[in-house]
Short mmCIF file of C-alpha atoms in Angstrom, two decimals:
data_model
loop_
_atom_site.label_atom_id
_atom_site.label_comp_id
_atom_site.label_asym_id
_atom_site.label_seq_id
_atom_site.Cartn_x
_atom_site.Cartn_y
_atom_site.Cartn_z
CA MET A 190 73.35 93.68 98.14
CA LYS A 191 74.76 97.07 99.26
CA THR A 192 76.30 99.30 96.46
CA PHE A 193 78.98 101.60 97.86
CA LYS A 194 79.80 104.83 95.93
CA ILE A 195 83.45 105.44 96.06
CA ALA A 196 85.05 108.76 94.98
CA VAL A 197 88.39 107.94 93.47
CA ILE A 198 91.07 110.69 93.50
CA PRO A 199 94.20 109.06 91.97
CA GLY A 200 96.17 112.32 92.31
CA ASP A 201 99.83 112.83 91.37
CA GLY A 202 102.88 110.75 90.52
CA ILE A 203 102.46 107.06 91.23
CA GLY A 204 98.98 107.60 92.73
CA PRO A 205 97.02 106.42 89.75
CA GLU A 206 99.22 103.34 89.36
CA VAL A 207 98.84 102.05 92.95
CA ILE A 208 95.16 102.98 93.27
CA ASN A 209 94.39 101.10 90.16
CA GLU A 210 95.50 97.81 91.64
CA GLY A 211 93.39 98.44 94.74
CA ILE A 212 90.25 98.89 92.54
CA LYS A 213 90.92 95.75 90.67
CA LEU A 214 90.95 93.86 93.98
CA MET A 215 87.92 95.53 95.33
CA ASN A 216 86.00 94.65 92.08
CA ARG A 217 87.14 91.12 92.27
CA ILE A 218 86.13 90.80 95.89
CA ALA A 219 82.68 92.18 95.04
CA GLU A 220 82.35 89.64 92.32
CA LEU A 221 83.37 86.69 94.59
CA ASP A 222 81.53 87.78 97.79
CA GLY A 223 78.10 88.91 96.59
CA ARG A 224 77.36 91.06 99.66
CA MET A 225 78.37 94.36 98.01
CA LYS A 226 79.23 96.06 94.88
CA PHE A 227 81.15 99.29 94.09
CA GLN A 228 80.45 102.24 91.98
CA PHE A 229 83.62 104.19 91.30
CA THR A 230 83.76 107.80 90.12
CA HIS A 231 87.10 109.20 89.20
CA PHE A 232 88.05 112.98 89.90
CA SER A 233 91.19 114.25 88.03
CA TRP A 234 92.18 116.64 90.82
CA GLY A 235 95.71 117.16 92.02
CA CYS A 236 98.83 119.12 90.99
CA GLU A 237 98.33 118.65 87.21
CA TYR A 238 94.78 120.01 87.63
CA TYR A 239 96.28 122.95 89.63
CA LEU A 240 98.74 123.81 86.90
CA LYS A 241 95.84 124.05 84.42
CA HIS A 242 93.14 125.80 86.63
CA GLY A 243 95.15 127.39 89.61
CA ARG A 244 93.39 125.25 92.19
CA MET A 245 93.86 121.69 93.36
CA MET A 246 90.13 120.65 92.98
CA ASP A 247 86.89 122.04 91.67
CA GLU A 248 85.50 125.03 93.49
CA ASP A 249 82.59 122.87 94.56
CA GLY A 250 84.64 119.84 94.96
CA ILE A 251 83.65 119.31 98.63
CA GLU A 252 80.02 119.60 97.66
CA GLN A 253 80.54 116.91 95.00
CA LEU A 254 82.22 114.47 97.36
CA LYS A 255 79.51 114.70 100.06
CA SER A 256 77.22 112.07 98.52
CA TYR A 257 79.82 109.29 98.46
CA ASP A 258 80.43 106.51 100.99
CA ALA A 259 84.20 106.75 101.00
CA ILE A 260 87.19 108.43 99.16
CA TYR A 261 89.98 106.41 97.79
CA LEU A 262 93.07 108.81 97.50
CA GLY A 263 96.31 107.91 95.68
CA ALA A 264 98.89 110.55 96.37
CA VAL A 265 99.23 114.31 96.49
CA GLY A 266 102.33 116.42 95.40
CA TYR A 267 104.48 117.00 92.44
CA PRO A 268 107.30 119.29 91.48
CA GLY A 269 106.18 122.59 90.19
CA VAL A 270 103.39 123.04 92.80
CA PRO A 271 104.62 124.09 96.50
CA ASP A 272 103.93 121.33 98.99
CA HIS A 273 101.83 123.63 101.28
CA ILE A 274 99.45 124.29 98.43
CA SER A 275 99.09 120.79 97.28
CA LEU A 276 98.62 119.57 100.80
CA TRP A 277 96.35 122.33 102.29
CA ASP A 278 94.05 122.68 99.15
CA LEU A 279 93.23 119.01 98.74
CA LEU A 280 94.20 116.46 101.33
CA LEU A 281 93.90 118.65 104.42
CA ARG A 282 90.99 120.41 103.05
CA ILE A 283 89.05 117.23 102.71
CA ARG A 284 90.24 115.97 106.10
CA LYS A 285 88.91 119.21 107.74
CA GLU A 286 85.77 119.88 105.73
CA PHE A 287 84.62 116.18 106.37
CA ASP A 288 85.56 116.29 110.04
CA GLN A 289 87.78 113.27 109.58
CA TYR A 290 89.25 113.64 113.02
CA VAL A 291 90.53 110.08 113.45
CA ASN A 292 93.57 108.99 111.51
CA ILE A 293 94.23 105.28 111.73
CA ARG A 294 97.71 103.88 110.80
CA PRO A 295 98.50 100.33 111.45
CA ILE A 296 102.23 99.58 112.19
CA THR A 297 102.29 95.82 111.71
CA LEU A 298 105.37 93.90 110.56
CA LEU A 299 103.92 91.15 108.33
CA ASN A 300 105.67 87.91 107.74
CA GLY A 301 108.17 88.35 104.79
CA ALA A 302 108.45 92.15 105.14
CA PRO A 303 111.97 93.64 105.76
CA CYS A 304 112.74 95.15 109.17
CA PRO A 305 115.80 97.26 109.86
CA ILE A 306 116.15 96.32 113.51
CA VAL A 307 117.52 93.15 115.17
CA GLY A 308 114.86 90.93 116.47
CA GLY A 309 111.91 92.68 114.83
CA SER A 310 109.04 90.24 114.24
CA LYS A 311 105.42 90.12 113.83
CA GLU A 312 105.15 89.57 117.57
CA THR A 313 107.16 92.49 118.57
CA ILE A 314 106.06 95.16 116.10
CA ASP A 315 102.13 95.32 116.05
CA MET A 316 100.92 98.75 116.90
CA LEU A 317 97.74 100.71 116.05
CA PHE A 318 98.38 104.45 115.99
CA ILE A 319 95.32 106.68 116.45
CA ARG A 320 96.33 110.20 115.50
CA GLU A 321 94.26 113.41 116.01
CA ASN A 322 93.60 114.52 112.45
CA SER A 323 91.74 117.92 112.49
CA GLU A 324 93.42 120.46 114.68
CA GLY A 325 96.52 120.49 117.01
CA GLU A 326 99.77 121.55 115.25
CA TYR A 327 98.11 121.33 111.85
CA ALA A 328 95.22 123.64 112.56
CA GLY A 329 96.60 126.35 110.21
CA ALA A 330 96.41 129.07 112.71
CA GLY A 331 99.03 131.70 112.90
CA ASP A 332 100.42 134.86 111.18
CA TRP A 333 103.35 136.29 109.29
CA LEU A 334 104.23 139.69 110.50
CA PHE A 335 106.43 142.33 108.94
CA LYS A 336 107.05 139.96 106.00
CA GLY A 337 110.37 140.60 104.25
CA LYS A 338 111.47 143.15 106.69
CA PRO A 339 114.32 142.64 109.45
CA GLN A 340 111.79 142.34 112.24
CA GLU A 341 109.85 139.58 110.50
CA VAL A 342 107.97 137.28 112.83
CA VAL A 343 106.23 134.10 112.05
CA LEU A 344 103.71 132.60 114.37
CA GLN A 345 102.40 128.96 114.03
CA THR A 346 99.80 128.33 116.62
CA GLY A 347 98.75 124.76 117.76
CA VAL A 348 95.05 124.52 118.49
CA PHE A 349 93.87 121.94 121.06
CA SER A 350 90.25 122.27 121.86
CA ARG A 351 88.60 120.20 124.67
CA VAL A 352 86.19 118.74 122.12
CA GLY A 353 88.79 117.87 119.69
CA THR A 354 91.24 116.50 122.26
CA GLU A 355 88.64 114.42 124.18
CA ARG A 356 86.95 112.76 121.29
CA ILE A 357 90.33 111.43 119.85
CA ILE A 358 91.40 110.22 123.29
CA ARG A 359 87.98 108.61 123.99
CA TYR A 360 88.10 106.96 120.50
CA ALA A 361 91.42 105.40 121.46
CA PHE A 362 90.24 104.21 124.81
CA GLU A 363 87.24 102.64 123.05
CA THR A 364 89.40 100.88 120.61
CA ALA A 365 91.88 99.58 123.22
CA SER A 366 88.98 98.51 125.46
CA ARG A 367 87.30 96.61 122.57
CA GLU A 368 90.41 94.84 121.50
CA GLY A 369 91.71 94.20 125.00
CA LYS A 370 95.03 96.02 124.48
CA THR A 371 97.01 98.62 126.31
CA LEU A 372 96.90 102.36 125.38
CA THR A 373 99.76 104.61 125.26
CA SER A 374 99.54 108.48 125.05
CA ILE A 375 102.40 110.38 123.48
CA SER A 376 102.85 113.97 124.23
CA LYS A 377 105.54 116.66 125.21
CA GLY A 378 104.17 117.97 128.45
CA ASN A 379 107.50 118.96 129.88
CA ALA A 380 108.17 121.53 127.16
CA LEU A 381 104.92 122.45 125.71
CA ASN A 382 103.47 123.89 128.84
CA TYR A 383 99.98 124.58 127.59
CA SER A 384 98.83 122.20 124.76
CA MET A 385 100.63 119.09 125.95
CA VAL A 386 99.85 119.67 129.59
CA PHE A 387 96.24 119.94 128.55
CA TRP A 388 96.47 116.76 126.48
CA ASP A 389 97.95 114.83 129.41
CA GLN A 390 95.17 116.07 131.71
CA VAL A 391 92.45 115.05 129.30
CA PHE A 392 93.99 111.68 128.83
CA GLU A 393 94.02 111.20 132.63
CA GLU A 394 90.47 112.30 132.88
CA VAL A 395 89.05 110.14 130.15
CA GLY A 396 91.12 107.13 131.51
CA LYS A 397 89.10 107.02 134.82
CA GLU A 398 86.15 105.95 132.75
CA TYR A 399 88.00 102.95 131.38
CA PRO A 400 89.48 101.12 134.44
CA ASN A 401 89.92 97.97 132.28
CA VAL A 402 92.41 99.62 130.03
CA SER A 403 96.09 99.67 131.16
CA THR A 404 97.67 103.02 130.15
CA TYR A 405 101.14 104.46 129.62
CA SER A 406 102.31 107.92 128.81
CA TYR A 407 105.64 108.82 127.14
CA LEU A 408 107.26 112.08 125.93
CA VAL A 409 107.70 111.96 122.12
CA ASP A 410 111.34 111.87 122.07
CA ALA A 411 111.43 108.86 124.53
CA ALA A 412 108.69 107.16 122.54
CA ALA A 413 110.73 107.46 119.28
CA MET A 414 113.64 105.75 121.11
CA PHE A 415 111.41 102.90 122.58
CA MET A 416 109.87 102.23 119.07
CA ILE A 417 113.37 101.22 117.92
CA LYS A 418 114.71 99.72 121.22
CA ASP A 419 111.48 98.01 122.55
CA PRO A 420 108.61 98.25 120.03
CA LYS A 421 106.46 95.49 121.78
CA ARG A 422 105.63 97.86 124.51
CA PHE A 423 103.22 99.76 122.13
CA GLU A 424 99.85 98.27 121.21
CA VAL A 425 97.16 101.04 120.80
CA VAL A 426 98.74 104.55 120.70
CA VAL A 427 97.04 107.92 120.67
CA THR A 428 98.84 111.26 120.02
CA SER A 429 98.52 114.51 118.35
CA ASN A 430 98.59 115.53 114.70
CA LEU A 431 102.17 116.42 114.38
CA PHE A 432 103.59 113.75 116.71
CA GLY A 433 101.43 111.04 114.90
CA ASP A 434 102.58 112.19 111.39
CA ILE A 435 106.29 111.83 112.38
CA LEU A 436 106.10 108.68 114.49
CA THR A 437 104.05 106.71 112.06
CA ASP A 438 106.63 107.40 109.23
CA LEU A 439 109.30 105.80 111.78
CA GLY A 440 106.83 103.01 112.36
CA ALA A 441 106.48 102.45 108.63
CA ALA A 442 110.21 102.01 108.36
CA LEU A 443 110.08 99.37 111.12
CA ALA A 444 107.24 97.53 109.34
CA GLY A 445 108.82 97.17 105.86
CA GLY A 446 108.97 100.70 104.46
CA LEU A 447 106.48 103.29 103.09
CA GLY A 448 105.38 100.94 100.39
CA LEU A 449 103.50 99.10 103.06
CA ALA A 450 102.05 102.02 104.92
CA ALA A 451 98.38 102.59 104.81
CA GLY A 452 96.21 105.21 106.45
CA ALA A 453 92.48 105.94 107.06
CA ASN A 454 90.86 109.23 107.79
CA ILE A 455 87.69 108.54 109.66
CA ASN A 456 84.58 110.46 110.41
CA PRO A 457 83.24 108.00 113.08
CA GLU A 458 79.78 109.60 113.04
CA ARG A 459 79.49 108.87 109.29
CA LYS A 460 78.00 112.29 108.63
CA TYR A 461 80.52 112.76 105.89
CA PRO A 462 82.59 110.22 103.83
CA SER A 463 85.81 108.85 105.20
CA MET A 464 89.01 108.68 103.18
CA PHE A 465 91.49 105.81 102.65
CA GLU A 466 95.07 106.30 101.29
CA PRO A 467 98.59 104.92 101.05
CA ILE A 468 100.83 107.31 102.82
CA HIS A 469 103.94 106.94 100.66
CA GLY A 470 103.46 110.09 98.69
CA SER A 471 103.55 110.64 95.00
CA ALA A 472 107.20 109.48 94.42
CA PRO A 473 107.76 111.52 91.26
CA GLY A 474 111.13 109.94 90.59
CA ILE A 475 109.48 106.54 89.75
CA ALA A 476 106.20 107.75 88.36
CA GLY A 477 105.27 106.06 85.14
CA LYS A 478 107.87 103.32 85.35
CA GLY A 479 105.40 100.79 86.64
CA ILE A 480 107.59 99.78 89.59
CA ALA A 481 105.59 101.51 92.43
CA ASN A 482 104.67 99.18 95.34
CA PRO A 483 100.86 98.86 95.35
CA LEU A 484 100.58 96.99 98.68
CA ALA A 485 100.01 100.18 100.81
CA ALA A 486 97.20 101.16 98.58
CA ILE A 487 95.75 97.62 98.74
CA TRP A 488 96.12 97.62 102.55
CA SER A 489 94.18 100.90 102.71
CA ALA A 490 91.50 99.16 100.75
CA SER A 491 91.27 96.59 103.51
CA GLN A 492 90.78 99.47 105.95
CA MET A 493 87.87 100.61 103.78
CA PHE A 494 86.29 97.09 104.09
CA ASP A 495 86.72 97.20 107.88
CA PHE A 496 84.97 100.57 108.02
CA PHE A 497 82.04 99.18 106.00
CA GLY A 498 81.72 96.38 108.36
CA PHE A 499 83.33 93.60 106.36
CA GLU A 500 86.23 92.87 108.76
CA ASP A 501 86.36 89.28 107.53
CA ILE A 502 87.40 90.65 104.13
CA GLY A 503 89.77 93.08 105.48
CA LYS A 504 91.64 90.31 107.33
CA GLN A 505 91.73 88.22 104.24
CA ILE A 506 93.29 91.11 102.18
CA LEU A 507 95.96 91.40 104.92
CA HIS A 508 96.60 87.63 104.71
CA SER A 509 96.96 87.85 100.91
CA ILE A 510 99.38 90.67 101.25
CA GLU A 511 101.37 88.79 103.73
CA LYS A 512 101.41 85.56 101.60
CA THR A 513 102.72 87.57 98.72
CA LEU A 514 105.59 88.95 101.02
CA GLU A 515 106.35 85.57 102.29
CA GLU A 516 106.48 84.00 98.71
CA GLY A 517 109.04 86.77 97.89
CA SER A 518 108.96 85.94 94.23
CA ILE A 519 106.62 88.76 93.07
CA LEU A 520 107.71 92.09 94.70
CA THR A 521 108.54 95.47 93.58
CA PRO A 522 112.20 96.84 93.73
CA ASP A 523 111.71 98.69 97.05
CA LEU A 524 111.24 95.21 98.58
CA GLY A 525 114.14 93.66 96.68
CA GLY A 526 112.22 92.23 93.81
CA TYR A 527 111.90 92.79 90.13
CA ALA A 528 108.17 92.69 89.49
CA SER A 529 105.97 95.41 88.27
CA THR A 530 103.09 97.31 90.08
CA SER A 531 100.43 95.28 88.20
CA GLU A 532 102.25 92.02 88.64
CA VAL A 533 102.18 92.50 92.43
CA GLY A 534 98.56 93.60 92.32
CA ALA A 535 97.52 90.61 90.27
CA ARG A 536 99.25 88.24 92.50
CA VAL A 537 97.46 89.65 95.51
CA VAL A 538 94.18 89.17 93.68
CA GLU A 539 95.13 85.58 92.80
CA LEU A 540 95.75 84.72 96.46
CA TYR A 541 92.61 86.33 97.66
CA THR A 542 90.68 84.51 94.92
CA GLU A 543 92.18 81.13 95.96
CA VAL A 544 91.15 81.46 99.56
CA ALA A 545 87.74 82.78 98.83
CA GLN A 546 86.97 80.03 96.47
CA ALA A 547 88.28 77.40 98.85
CA ASN A 548 86.07 78.78 101.69
CA ALA A 549 83.03 78.82 99.43
CA LYS A 550 83.42 75.10 98.84
CA VAL A 551 83.47 74.41 102.62
#
């Protein structure tokens, strides 16, 4: 039996509420399955910590996290702490320090989930976004010159290295090849005449090594339109940090809302821990009310099981989420229901348990 050490950073707002439901399910799965067990360590880092200590995490926080197999993150951000501080001093710091250069965001419309477009279905909305997660537009490079003066100038520099660009594109090709799916690159080469022309060039170069993968390339504005008008054309998608950030929120809207949006930050070489998180944010307006949707946090837990090599469990978690949506009787207000966070989490655990016990008898 393998013991996995999980660093839990519940974070801010609704983060602790939703992460708690994911942990309940993970512990139940370990109890039923017998192939693994989990050792959770909680870290009270986030905006409340910042207001007390002037920093988002311990000074040696990165060093503390190195020994863990994975990080389970709830949410970052709360009124009173500037967003650029809460983001850069915790979430982005972890992503960069641990070279989590692959961001994986599934955009899948499960049965029972609401969809805002006509004809949206599980068959037409099923995409896997692979987003560059370590450099690009979020590299943090730039300068602020003549601050506060009439000639004030701000420079925000996107950084696209050959190593960074090629490895994310190659990861996407490997994924598409393994799953027998098409691969679409999204860029903006007509306007960004250095970074995105380079991106397109690397995509074409790497693509020659994968003749079995059918490829497409769209400008980001056209891609946004096609995600609404013809989403079935997208299967595996690779794109830059900024474009991926924006388009996956659009995708979340197509697939039932941010309450169903999960994300994984992966270090494929496993030199450092990878991090799994719901992407809905801290939602301070509903924090403490017990009505936050835990399904995204549970979905991100399924990504963790996939990463650990238990894809069968990951699929069963998704099936349990989908069954909860199809039943429609135990859902949080964002999905049109009246249930609490804990009630939804408990129902997913029940459904998972039923199938697991039935399979054990076969």
